[in-house]
Short mmCIF file of C-alpha atoms and ligand atoms in Angstrom, two decimals:
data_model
loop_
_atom_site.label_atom_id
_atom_site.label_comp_id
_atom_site.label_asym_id
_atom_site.label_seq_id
_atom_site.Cartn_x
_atom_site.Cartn_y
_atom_site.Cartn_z
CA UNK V 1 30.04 -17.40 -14.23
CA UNK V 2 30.45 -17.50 -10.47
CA UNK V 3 28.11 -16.50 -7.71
CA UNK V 4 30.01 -13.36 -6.85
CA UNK V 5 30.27 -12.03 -10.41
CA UNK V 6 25.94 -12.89 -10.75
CA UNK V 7 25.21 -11.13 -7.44
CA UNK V 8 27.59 -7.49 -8.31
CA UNK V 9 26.14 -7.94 -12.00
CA UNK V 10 22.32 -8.31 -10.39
CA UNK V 11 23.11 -5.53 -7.82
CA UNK V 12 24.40 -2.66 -10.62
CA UNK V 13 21.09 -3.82 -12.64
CA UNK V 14 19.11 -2.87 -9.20
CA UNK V 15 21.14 0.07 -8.32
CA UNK V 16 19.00 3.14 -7.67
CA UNK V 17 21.92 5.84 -7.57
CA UNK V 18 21.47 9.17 -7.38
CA UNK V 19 20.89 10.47 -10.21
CA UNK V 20 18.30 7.81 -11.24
CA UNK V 21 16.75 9.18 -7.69
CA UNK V 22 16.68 12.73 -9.32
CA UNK V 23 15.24 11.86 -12.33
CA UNK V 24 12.28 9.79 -10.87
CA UNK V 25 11.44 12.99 -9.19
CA UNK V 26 11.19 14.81 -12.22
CA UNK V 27 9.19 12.48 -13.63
CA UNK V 28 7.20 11.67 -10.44
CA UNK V 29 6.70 15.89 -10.78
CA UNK V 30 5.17 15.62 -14.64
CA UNK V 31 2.75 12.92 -13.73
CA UNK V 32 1.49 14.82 -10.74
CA UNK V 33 0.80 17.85 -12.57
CA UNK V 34 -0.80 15.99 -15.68
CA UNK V 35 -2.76 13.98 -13.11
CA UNK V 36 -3.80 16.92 -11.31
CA UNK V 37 -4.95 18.51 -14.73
CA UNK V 38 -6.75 15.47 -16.07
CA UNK V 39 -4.81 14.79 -18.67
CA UNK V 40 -2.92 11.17 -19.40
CA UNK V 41 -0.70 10.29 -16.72
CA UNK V 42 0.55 7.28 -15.01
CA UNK V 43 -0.50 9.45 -11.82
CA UNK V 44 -4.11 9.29 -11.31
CA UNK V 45 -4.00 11.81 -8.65
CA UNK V 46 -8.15 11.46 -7.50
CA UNK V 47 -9.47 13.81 -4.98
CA UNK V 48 -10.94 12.41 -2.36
CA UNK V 49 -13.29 14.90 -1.07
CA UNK V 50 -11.86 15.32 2.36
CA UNK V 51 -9.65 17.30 4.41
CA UNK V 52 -7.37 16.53 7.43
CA UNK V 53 -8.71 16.12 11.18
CA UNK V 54 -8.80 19.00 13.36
CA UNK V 55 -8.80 16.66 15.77
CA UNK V 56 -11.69 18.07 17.71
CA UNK V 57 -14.44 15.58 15.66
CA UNK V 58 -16.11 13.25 18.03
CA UNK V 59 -18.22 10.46 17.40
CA UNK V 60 -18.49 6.53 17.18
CA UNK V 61 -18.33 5.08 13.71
CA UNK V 62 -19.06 1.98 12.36
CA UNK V 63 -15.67 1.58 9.81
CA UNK V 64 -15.13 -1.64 7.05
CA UNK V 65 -11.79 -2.05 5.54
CA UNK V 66 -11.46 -3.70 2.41
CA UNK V 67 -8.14 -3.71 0.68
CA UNK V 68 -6.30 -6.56 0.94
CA UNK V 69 -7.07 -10.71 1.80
CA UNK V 70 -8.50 -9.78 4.96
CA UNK V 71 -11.59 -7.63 5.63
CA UNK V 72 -12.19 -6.17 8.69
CA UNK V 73 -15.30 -4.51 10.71
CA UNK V 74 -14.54 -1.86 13.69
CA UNK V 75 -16.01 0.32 15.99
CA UNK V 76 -13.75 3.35 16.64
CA UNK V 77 -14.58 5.99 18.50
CA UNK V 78 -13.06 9.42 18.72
CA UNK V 79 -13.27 11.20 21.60
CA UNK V 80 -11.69 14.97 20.68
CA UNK V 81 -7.78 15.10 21.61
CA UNK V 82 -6.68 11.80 21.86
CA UNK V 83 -5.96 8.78 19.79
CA UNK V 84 -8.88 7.34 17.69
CA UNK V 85 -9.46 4.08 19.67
CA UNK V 86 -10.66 0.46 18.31
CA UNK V 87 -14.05 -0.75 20.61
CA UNK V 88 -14.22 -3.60 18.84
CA UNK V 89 -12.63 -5.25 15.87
CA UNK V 90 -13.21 -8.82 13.80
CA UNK V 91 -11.08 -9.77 11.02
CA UNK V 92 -12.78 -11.93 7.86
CA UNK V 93 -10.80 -13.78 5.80
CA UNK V 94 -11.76 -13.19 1.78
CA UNK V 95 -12.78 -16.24 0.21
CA UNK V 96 -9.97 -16.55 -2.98
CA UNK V 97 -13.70 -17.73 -4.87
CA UNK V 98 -15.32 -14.14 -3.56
CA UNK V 99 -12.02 -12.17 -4.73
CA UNK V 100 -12.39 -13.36 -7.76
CA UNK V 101 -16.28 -14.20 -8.01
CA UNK V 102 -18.81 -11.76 -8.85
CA UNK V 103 -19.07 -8.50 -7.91
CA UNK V 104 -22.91 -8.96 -5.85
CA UNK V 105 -21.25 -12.31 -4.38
CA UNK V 106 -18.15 -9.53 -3.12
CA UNK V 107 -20.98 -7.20 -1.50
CA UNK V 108 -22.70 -10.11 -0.10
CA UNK V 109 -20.22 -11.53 1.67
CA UNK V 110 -18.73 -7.97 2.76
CA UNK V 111 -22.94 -7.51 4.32
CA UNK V 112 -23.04 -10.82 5.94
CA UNK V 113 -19.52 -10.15 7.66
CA UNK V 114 -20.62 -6.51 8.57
CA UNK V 115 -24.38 -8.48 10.37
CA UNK V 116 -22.11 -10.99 12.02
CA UNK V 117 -20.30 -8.28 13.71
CA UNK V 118 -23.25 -6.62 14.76
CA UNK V 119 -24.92 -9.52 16.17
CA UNK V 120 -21.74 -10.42 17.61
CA UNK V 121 -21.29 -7.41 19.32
CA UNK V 122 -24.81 -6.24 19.93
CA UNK V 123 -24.74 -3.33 18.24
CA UNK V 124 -28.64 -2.34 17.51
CA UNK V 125 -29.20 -3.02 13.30
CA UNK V 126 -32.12 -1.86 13.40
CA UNK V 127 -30.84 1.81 14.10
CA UNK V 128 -29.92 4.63 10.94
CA UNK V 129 -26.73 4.99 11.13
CA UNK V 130 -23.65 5.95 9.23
CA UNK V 131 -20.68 3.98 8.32
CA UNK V 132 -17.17 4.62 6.87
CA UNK V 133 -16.12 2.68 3.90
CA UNK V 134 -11.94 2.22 3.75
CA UNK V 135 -11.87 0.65 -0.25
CA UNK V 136 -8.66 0.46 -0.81
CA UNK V 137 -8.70 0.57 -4.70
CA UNK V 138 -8.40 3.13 -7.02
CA UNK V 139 -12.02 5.29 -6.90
CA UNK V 140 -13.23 8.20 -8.60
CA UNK V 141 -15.27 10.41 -6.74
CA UNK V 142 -17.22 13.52 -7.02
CA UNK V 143 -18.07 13.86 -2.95
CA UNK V 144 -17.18 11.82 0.09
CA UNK V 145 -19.85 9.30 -0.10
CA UNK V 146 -20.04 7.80 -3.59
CA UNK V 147 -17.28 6.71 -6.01
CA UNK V 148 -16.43 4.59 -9.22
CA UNK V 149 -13.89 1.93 -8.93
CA UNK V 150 -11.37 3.07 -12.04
CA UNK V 151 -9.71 -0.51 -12.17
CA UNK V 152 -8.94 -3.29 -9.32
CA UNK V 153 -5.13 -3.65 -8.69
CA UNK V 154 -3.55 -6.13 -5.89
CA UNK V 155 -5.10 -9.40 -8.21
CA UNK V 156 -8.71 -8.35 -7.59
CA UNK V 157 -10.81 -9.05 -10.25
CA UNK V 158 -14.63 -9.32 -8.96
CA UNK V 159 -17.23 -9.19 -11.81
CA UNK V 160 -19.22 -5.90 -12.64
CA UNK V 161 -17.80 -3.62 -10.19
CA UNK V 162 -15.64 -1.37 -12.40
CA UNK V 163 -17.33 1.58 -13.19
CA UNK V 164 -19.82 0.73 -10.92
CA UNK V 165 -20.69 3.27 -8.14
CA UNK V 166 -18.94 1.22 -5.14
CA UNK V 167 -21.03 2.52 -2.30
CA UNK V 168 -24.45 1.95 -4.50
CA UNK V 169 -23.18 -1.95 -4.59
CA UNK V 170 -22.66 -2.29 -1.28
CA UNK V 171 -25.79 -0.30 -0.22
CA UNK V 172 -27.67 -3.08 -2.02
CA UNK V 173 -26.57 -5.83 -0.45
CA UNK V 174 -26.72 -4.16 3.12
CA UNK V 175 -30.55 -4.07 2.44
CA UNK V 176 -30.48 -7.79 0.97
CA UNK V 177 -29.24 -8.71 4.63
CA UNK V 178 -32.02 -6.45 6.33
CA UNK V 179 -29.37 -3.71 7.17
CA UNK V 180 -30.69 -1.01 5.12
CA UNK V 181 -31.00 1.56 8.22
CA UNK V 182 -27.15 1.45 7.55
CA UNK V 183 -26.08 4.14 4.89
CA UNK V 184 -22.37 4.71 4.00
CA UNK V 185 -21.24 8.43 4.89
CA UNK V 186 -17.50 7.96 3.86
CA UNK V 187 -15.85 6.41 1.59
CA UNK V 188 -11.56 6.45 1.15
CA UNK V 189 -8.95 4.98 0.21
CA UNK V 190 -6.76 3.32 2.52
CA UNK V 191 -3.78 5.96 2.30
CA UNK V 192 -6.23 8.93 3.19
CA UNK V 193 -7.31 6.86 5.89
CA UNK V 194 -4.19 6.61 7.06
CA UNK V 195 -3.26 10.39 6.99
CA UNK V 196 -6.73 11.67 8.47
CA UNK V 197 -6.40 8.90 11.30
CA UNK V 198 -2.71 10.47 12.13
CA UNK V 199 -3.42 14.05 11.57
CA UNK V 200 -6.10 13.57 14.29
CA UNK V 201 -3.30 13.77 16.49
CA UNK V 202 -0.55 15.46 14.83
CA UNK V 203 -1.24 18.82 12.58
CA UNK V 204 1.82 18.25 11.29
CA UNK V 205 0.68 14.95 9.16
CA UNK V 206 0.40 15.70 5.82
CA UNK V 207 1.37 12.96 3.66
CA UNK V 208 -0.50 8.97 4.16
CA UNK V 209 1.56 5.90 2.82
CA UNK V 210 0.78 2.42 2.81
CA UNK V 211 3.61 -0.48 2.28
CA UNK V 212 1.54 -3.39 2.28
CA UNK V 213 0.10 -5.87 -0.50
CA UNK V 214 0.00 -2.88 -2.34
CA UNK V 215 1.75 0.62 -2.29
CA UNK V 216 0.35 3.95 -2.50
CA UNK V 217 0.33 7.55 -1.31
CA UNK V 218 -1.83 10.60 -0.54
CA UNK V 219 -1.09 14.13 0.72
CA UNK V 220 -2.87 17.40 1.22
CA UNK V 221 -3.56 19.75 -1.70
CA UNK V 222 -3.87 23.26 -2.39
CA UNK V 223 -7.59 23.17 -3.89
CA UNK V 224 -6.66 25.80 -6.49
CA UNK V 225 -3.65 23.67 -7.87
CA UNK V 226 -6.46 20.43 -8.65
CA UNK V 227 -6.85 21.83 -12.39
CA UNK V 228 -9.14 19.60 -13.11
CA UNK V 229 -11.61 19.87 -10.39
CA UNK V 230 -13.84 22.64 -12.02
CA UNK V 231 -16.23 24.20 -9.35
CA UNK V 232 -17.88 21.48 -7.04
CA UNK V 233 -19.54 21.83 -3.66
CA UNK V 234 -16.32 21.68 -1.93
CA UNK V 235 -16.24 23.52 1.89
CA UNK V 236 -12.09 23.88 2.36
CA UNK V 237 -9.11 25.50 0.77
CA UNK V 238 -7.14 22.01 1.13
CA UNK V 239 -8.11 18.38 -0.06
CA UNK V 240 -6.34 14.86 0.08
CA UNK V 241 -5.48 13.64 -3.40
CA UNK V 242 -4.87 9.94 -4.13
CA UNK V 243 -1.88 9.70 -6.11
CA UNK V 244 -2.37 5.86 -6.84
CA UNK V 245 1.74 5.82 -6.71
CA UNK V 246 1.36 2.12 -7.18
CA UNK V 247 0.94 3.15 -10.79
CA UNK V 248 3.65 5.30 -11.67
CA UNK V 249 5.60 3.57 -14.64
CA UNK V 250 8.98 5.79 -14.77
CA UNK V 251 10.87 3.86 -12.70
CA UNK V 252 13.86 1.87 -13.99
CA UNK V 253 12.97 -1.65 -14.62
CA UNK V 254 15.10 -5.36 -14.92
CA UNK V 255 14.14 -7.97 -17.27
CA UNK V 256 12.81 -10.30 -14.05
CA UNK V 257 10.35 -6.84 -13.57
CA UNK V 258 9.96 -7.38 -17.06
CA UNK V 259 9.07 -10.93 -16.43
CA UNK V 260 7.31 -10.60 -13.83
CA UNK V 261 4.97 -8.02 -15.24
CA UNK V 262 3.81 -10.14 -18.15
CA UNK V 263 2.35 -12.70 -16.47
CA UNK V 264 0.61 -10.47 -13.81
CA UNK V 265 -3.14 -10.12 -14.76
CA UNK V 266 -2.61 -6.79 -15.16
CA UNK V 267 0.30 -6.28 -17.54
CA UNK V 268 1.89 -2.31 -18.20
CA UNK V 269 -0.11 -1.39 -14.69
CA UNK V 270 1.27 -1.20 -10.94
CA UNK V 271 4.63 -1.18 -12.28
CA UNK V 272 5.93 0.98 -9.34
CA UNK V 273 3.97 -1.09 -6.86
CA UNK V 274 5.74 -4.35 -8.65
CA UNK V 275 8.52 -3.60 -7.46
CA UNK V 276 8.12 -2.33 -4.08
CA UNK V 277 5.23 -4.04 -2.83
CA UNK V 278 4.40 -7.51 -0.27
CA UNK V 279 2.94 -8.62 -3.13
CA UNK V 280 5.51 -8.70 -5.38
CA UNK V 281 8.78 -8.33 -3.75
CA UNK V 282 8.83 -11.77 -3.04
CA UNK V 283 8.02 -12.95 -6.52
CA UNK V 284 10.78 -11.07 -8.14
CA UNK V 285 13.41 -12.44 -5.68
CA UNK V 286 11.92 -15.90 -7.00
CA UNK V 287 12.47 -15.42 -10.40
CA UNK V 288 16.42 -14.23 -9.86
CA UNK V 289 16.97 -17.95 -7.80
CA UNK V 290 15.19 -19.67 -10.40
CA UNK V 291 17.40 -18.09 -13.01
CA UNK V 292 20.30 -18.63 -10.89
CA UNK V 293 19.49 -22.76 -10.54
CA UNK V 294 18.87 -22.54 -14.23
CA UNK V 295 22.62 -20.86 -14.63
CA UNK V 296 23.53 -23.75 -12.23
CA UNK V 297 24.47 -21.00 -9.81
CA UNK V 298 22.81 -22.98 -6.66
CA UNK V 299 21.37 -25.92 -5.95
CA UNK V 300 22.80 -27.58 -8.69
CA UNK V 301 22.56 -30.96 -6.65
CA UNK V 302 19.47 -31.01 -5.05
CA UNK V 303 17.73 -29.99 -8.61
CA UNK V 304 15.32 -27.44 -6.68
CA UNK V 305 12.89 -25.67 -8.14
CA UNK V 306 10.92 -22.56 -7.30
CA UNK V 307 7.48 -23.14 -8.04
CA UNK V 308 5.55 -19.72 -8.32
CA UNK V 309 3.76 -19.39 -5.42
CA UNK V 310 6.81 -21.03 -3.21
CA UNK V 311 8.77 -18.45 -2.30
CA UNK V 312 6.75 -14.95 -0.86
CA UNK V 313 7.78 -12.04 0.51
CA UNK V 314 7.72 -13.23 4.11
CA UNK V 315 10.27 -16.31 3.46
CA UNK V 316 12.74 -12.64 2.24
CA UNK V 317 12.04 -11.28 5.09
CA UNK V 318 12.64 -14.58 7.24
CA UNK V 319 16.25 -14.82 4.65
CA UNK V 320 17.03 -11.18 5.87
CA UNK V 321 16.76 -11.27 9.51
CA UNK V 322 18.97 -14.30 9.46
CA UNK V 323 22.42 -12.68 11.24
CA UNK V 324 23.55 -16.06 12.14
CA UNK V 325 27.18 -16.50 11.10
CA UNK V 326 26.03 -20.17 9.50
CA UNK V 327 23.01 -18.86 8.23
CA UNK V 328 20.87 -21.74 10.06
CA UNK V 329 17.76 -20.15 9.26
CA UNK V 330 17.94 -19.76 5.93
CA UNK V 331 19.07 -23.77 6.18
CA UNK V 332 16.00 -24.66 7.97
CA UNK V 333 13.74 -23.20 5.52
CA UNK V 334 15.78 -24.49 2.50
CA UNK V 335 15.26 -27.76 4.56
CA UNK V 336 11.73 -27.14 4.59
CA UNK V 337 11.86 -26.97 0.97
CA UNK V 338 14.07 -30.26 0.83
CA UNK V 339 17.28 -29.27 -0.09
CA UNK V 340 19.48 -30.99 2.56
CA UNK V 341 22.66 -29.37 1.83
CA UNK V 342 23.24 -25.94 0.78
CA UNK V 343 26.84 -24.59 1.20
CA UNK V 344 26.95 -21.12 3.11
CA UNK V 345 27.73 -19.80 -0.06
CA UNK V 346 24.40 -20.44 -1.75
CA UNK V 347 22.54 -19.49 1.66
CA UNK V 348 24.35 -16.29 1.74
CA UNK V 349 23.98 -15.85 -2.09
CA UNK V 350 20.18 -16.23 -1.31
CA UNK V 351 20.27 -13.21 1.41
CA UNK V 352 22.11 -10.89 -1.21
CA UNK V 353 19.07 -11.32 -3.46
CA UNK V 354 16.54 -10.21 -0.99
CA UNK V 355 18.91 -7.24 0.07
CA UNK V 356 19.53 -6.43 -3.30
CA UNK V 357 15.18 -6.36 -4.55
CA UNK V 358 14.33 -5.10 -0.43
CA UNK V 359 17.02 -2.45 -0.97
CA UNK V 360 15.85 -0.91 -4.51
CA UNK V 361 12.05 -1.20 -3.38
CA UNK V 362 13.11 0.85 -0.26
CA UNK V 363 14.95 3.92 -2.57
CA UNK V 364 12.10 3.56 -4.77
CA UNK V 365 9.76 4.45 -2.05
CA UNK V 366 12.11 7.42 -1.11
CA UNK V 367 12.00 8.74 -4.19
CA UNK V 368 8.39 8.61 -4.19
CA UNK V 369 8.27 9.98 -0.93
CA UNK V 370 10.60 12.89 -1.77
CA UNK V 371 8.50 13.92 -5.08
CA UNK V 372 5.20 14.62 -2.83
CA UNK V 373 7.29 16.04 -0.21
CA UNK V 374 8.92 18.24 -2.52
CA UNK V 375 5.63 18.97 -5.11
CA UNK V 376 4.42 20.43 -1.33
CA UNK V 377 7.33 22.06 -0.36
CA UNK V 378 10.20 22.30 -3.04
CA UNK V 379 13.22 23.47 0.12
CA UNK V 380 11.65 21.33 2.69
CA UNK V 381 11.46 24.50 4.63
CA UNK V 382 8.63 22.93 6.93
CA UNK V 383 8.12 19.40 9.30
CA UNK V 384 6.18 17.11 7.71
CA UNK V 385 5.09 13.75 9.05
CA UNK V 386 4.32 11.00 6.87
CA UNK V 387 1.92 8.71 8.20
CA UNK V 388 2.49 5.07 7.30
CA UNK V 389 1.20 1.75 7.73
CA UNK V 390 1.43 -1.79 6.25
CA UNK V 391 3.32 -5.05 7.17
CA UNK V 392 5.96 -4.37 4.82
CA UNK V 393 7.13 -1.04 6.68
CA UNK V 394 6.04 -2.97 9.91
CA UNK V 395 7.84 -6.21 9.40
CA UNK V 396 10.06 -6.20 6.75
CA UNK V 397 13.76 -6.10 8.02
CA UNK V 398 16.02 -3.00 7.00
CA UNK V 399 12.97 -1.56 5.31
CA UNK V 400 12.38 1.18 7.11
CA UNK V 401 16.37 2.08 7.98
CA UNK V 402 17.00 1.92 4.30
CA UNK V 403 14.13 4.79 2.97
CA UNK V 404 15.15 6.90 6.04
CA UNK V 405 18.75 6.79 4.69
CA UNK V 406 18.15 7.51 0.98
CA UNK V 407 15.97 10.36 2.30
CA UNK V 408 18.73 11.91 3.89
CA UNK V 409 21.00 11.32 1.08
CA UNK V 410 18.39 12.88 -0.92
CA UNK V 411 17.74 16.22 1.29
CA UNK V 412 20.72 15.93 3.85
CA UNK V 413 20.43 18.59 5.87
CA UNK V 414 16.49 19.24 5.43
CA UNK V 415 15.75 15.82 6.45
CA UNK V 416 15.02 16.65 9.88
CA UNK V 417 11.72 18.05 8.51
CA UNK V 418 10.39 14.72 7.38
CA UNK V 419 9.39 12.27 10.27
CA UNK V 420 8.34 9.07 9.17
CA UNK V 421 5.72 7.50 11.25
CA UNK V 422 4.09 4.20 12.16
CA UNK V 423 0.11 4.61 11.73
CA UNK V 424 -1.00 1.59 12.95
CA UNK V 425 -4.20 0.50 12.10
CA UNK V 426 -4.39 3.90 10.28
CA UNK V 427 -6.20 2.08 7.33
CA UNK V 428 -9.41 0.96 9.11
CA UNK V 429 -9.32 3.94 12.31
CA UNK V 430 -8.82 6.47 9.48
CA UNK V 431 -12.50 6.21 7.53
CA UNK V 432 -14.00 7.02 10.99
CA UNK V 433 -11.95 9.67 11.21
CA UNK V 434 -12.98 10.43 7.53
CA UNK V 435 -16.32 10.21 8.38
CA UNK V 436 -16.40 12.38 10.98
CA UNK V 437 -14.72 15.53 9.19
CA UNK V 438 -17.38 14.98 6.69
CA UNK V 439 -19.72 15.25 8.92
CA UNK V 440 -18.17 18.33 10.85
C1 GLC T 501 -3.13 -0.57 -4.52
C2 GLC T 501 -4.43 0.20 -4.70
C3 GLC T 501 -4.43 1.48 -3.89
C4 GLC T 501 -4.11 1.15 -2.44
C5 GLC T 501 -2.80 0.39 -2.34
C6 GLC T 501 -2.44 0.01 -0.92
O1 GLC T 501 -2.09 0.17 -5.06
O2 GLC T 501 -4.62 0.49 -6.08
O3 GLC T 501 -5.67 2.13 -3.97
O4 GLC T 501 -4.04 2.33 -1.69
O5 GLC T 501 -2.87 -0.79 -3.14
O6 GLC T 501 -3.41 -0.81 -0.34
#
């Protein structure tokens, strides 16, 4: 086999045509509604107590934003009309021993961080106050200040947390760390974050998306179509619900998904989010070079190997922003990686890849995209601005360009009613935002 017959073979197994978009609509469609009736579905579709931003709430908030590798402590303040704005902001990196420690050593560290910043900043800890909790995991909740973690995704996997009321956990070790004036008054996932921090400024917002280490969305629902919400103290007609996307399992999968998803520690979950997400995205493309030195495709005389962990999603993104006509940067990272002398031909088989697995993931996030959009509005008939965040829709080259063209191959002319937009920071602003409609 040659190159060129591997790479159009591996592009028709990662072809997301059409009809495959239609069909992960449908399905996208089924799991929403069995999700929003609480029965089984790969859709978990969790309310999360809340509704948009009027935009009028004022206030300074005390915000945490766990999610990813990074944890972060801000100060936002919303002053009524404007753009939430960041007073202060310090970024703590996650011990890999405290991701995957105990659950009290998690909370712990998360207190000490939050006491650092406040000593840091001389902010008063002796005063009550209220903070928003960003948790960007899948949580069940019955109101805005308490909820059970359902499962960790994104390689998580903290001791005696699931099932454990999140915001009891961390309560506890606030008052281990004398900060027990300090009660959590929101807690959300990152996505609804992301769309109350944006719909602070633009009534429009009604969908939040994240394209970062993980993948998800939310959007604003019609109270009565939330089956299985039963009658709760609930003030408005409309709520955000947490589709936990990164879940949905109907999408079409390749044996390197396949692959990929057995050895994950969290095999027959995430599958949607395996193949679009920072993650993952990188991984894949890993195991499609490794099979192609294996096939003796490339590299065949510098006998390199991919190691797992070698190759991430940022070395595809460095691949696809190389628009050299040599490909030198691809060379200096193969360089980097010792092989001395790969033919333009391997380098440029090596950028196909990533388009190929960057391509699918961005018609994959379309389609999901499209099934909210469409569960909300079946002709598209109004504007709707999709808040988003993450480094993968930030950074990642062609992203972006390629789920703005599927969408308007999927809706042609209606597509002037979706606007996709950046929400920068949306994440950690968007619990203070959270908080503050709560407290309205
Ligand atoms: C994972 C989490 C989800 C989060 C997403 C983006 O999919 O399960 O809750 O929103 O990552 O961070």
């Amino acid at each position: 086999m040659q190159i060129s017959e591997f790479i159009k073979s591996l592009e028709d197994s990662f072809a997301v045509d059409a009809n495959s978009i239609h069909e992960i609509i449908a399905d996208f469609h089924c799991d929403m509604e069995r999700g929003l009736a609480g029965v089984e579905s790969s859709l978990k579709m969790l309310p999360a107590y809340v509704d948009r931003a009027s935009g009028k709430e004022r206030g300074r908030y005390i915000a945490l934003d766990l999610g990813g590798t990074n944890f972060r402590v801000l100060q936002v303040e919303l002053a009524g009309g404007s753009k939430p704005q960041i007073i202060k902001s310090e970024k703590f990196v996650i011990p890999k021993a405290v991701m995957h420690g105990t659950g009290v050593q998690l909370f712990n560290f998360i207190a000490q961080s939050i006491k650092k910043f406040m000593l840091d900043y001389k902010v008063d800890i002796m005063k009550k106050r209220g903070l928003g909790f960003t948790f960007s995991f899948p949580i069940k909740q019955t109101d805005i200040a308490s909820g059970i973690l359902i499962n960790w995704t994104k390689g998580f996997s903290a001791t005696g947390v699931m099932g454990k009321n999140i915001v009891k956990l961390l309560e506890n070790s606030l008052k281990r760390y004398d900060l027990g004036n300090i009660k959590v008054s929101a807690l959300a996932n990152d996505t609804v974050g992301t769309l109350a921090a944006k719909s602070y400024e633009d009534r429009e917002c009604d969908v939040g998306v994240i394209f970062g280490t993980g993948t998800n969305a939310c959007y604003v629902e019609n109270v009565g179509r939330v089956k299985k919400m039963g009658k709760l103290k609930y003030k408005s007609d409309y709520m955000i619900i947490n589709t936990e996307w990164g879940n949905f399992n109907k999408v079409p999968t390749t044996d390197y998904d396949m692959k990929l998803d057995k050895v994950s520690n969290n095999t027959g979950k995430q599958r949607m989010e395996k193949m679009i997400s920072g993650m993952y995205v990188g991984e894949i493309a890993r195991l499609i070079f490794s099979d192609m030195i294996t096939k003796k495709l490339i590299f065949s005389k510098a006998k390199m190997k991919f190691a797992k962990g070698n190759f991430l999603t940022r070395h595809m993104s460095l691949i696809e922003s190389d628009n050299t006509t040599r490909l030198t940067k691809i060379n200096g990272y193969l360089e980097g990686m010792g092989v001395i002398a790969s033919s333009i031909a391997e380098r440029r088989a090596m950028k196909d890849v990533c388009r190929i697995v960057s391509g699918r993931a961005a018609r994959i996030s379309a389609a999901g995209i499209s099934s909210i959009l469409t569960w909300m509005d079946p002709e598209l008939n109004y504007k709707h601005t999709i808040a988003i965040d993450g480094t993968m829709y930030e950074k990642y080259p062609g992203f972006r360009r390629n789920i703005i063209s599927a969408l308007r191959e999927i809706h042609s002319r209606s597509s002037k009613n979706i606007k996709l937009t950046r929400a920068k920071d949306g994440s950690g602003i968007g619990v203070a935002v959270v908080a503050a409609v709560a407290a309205s």
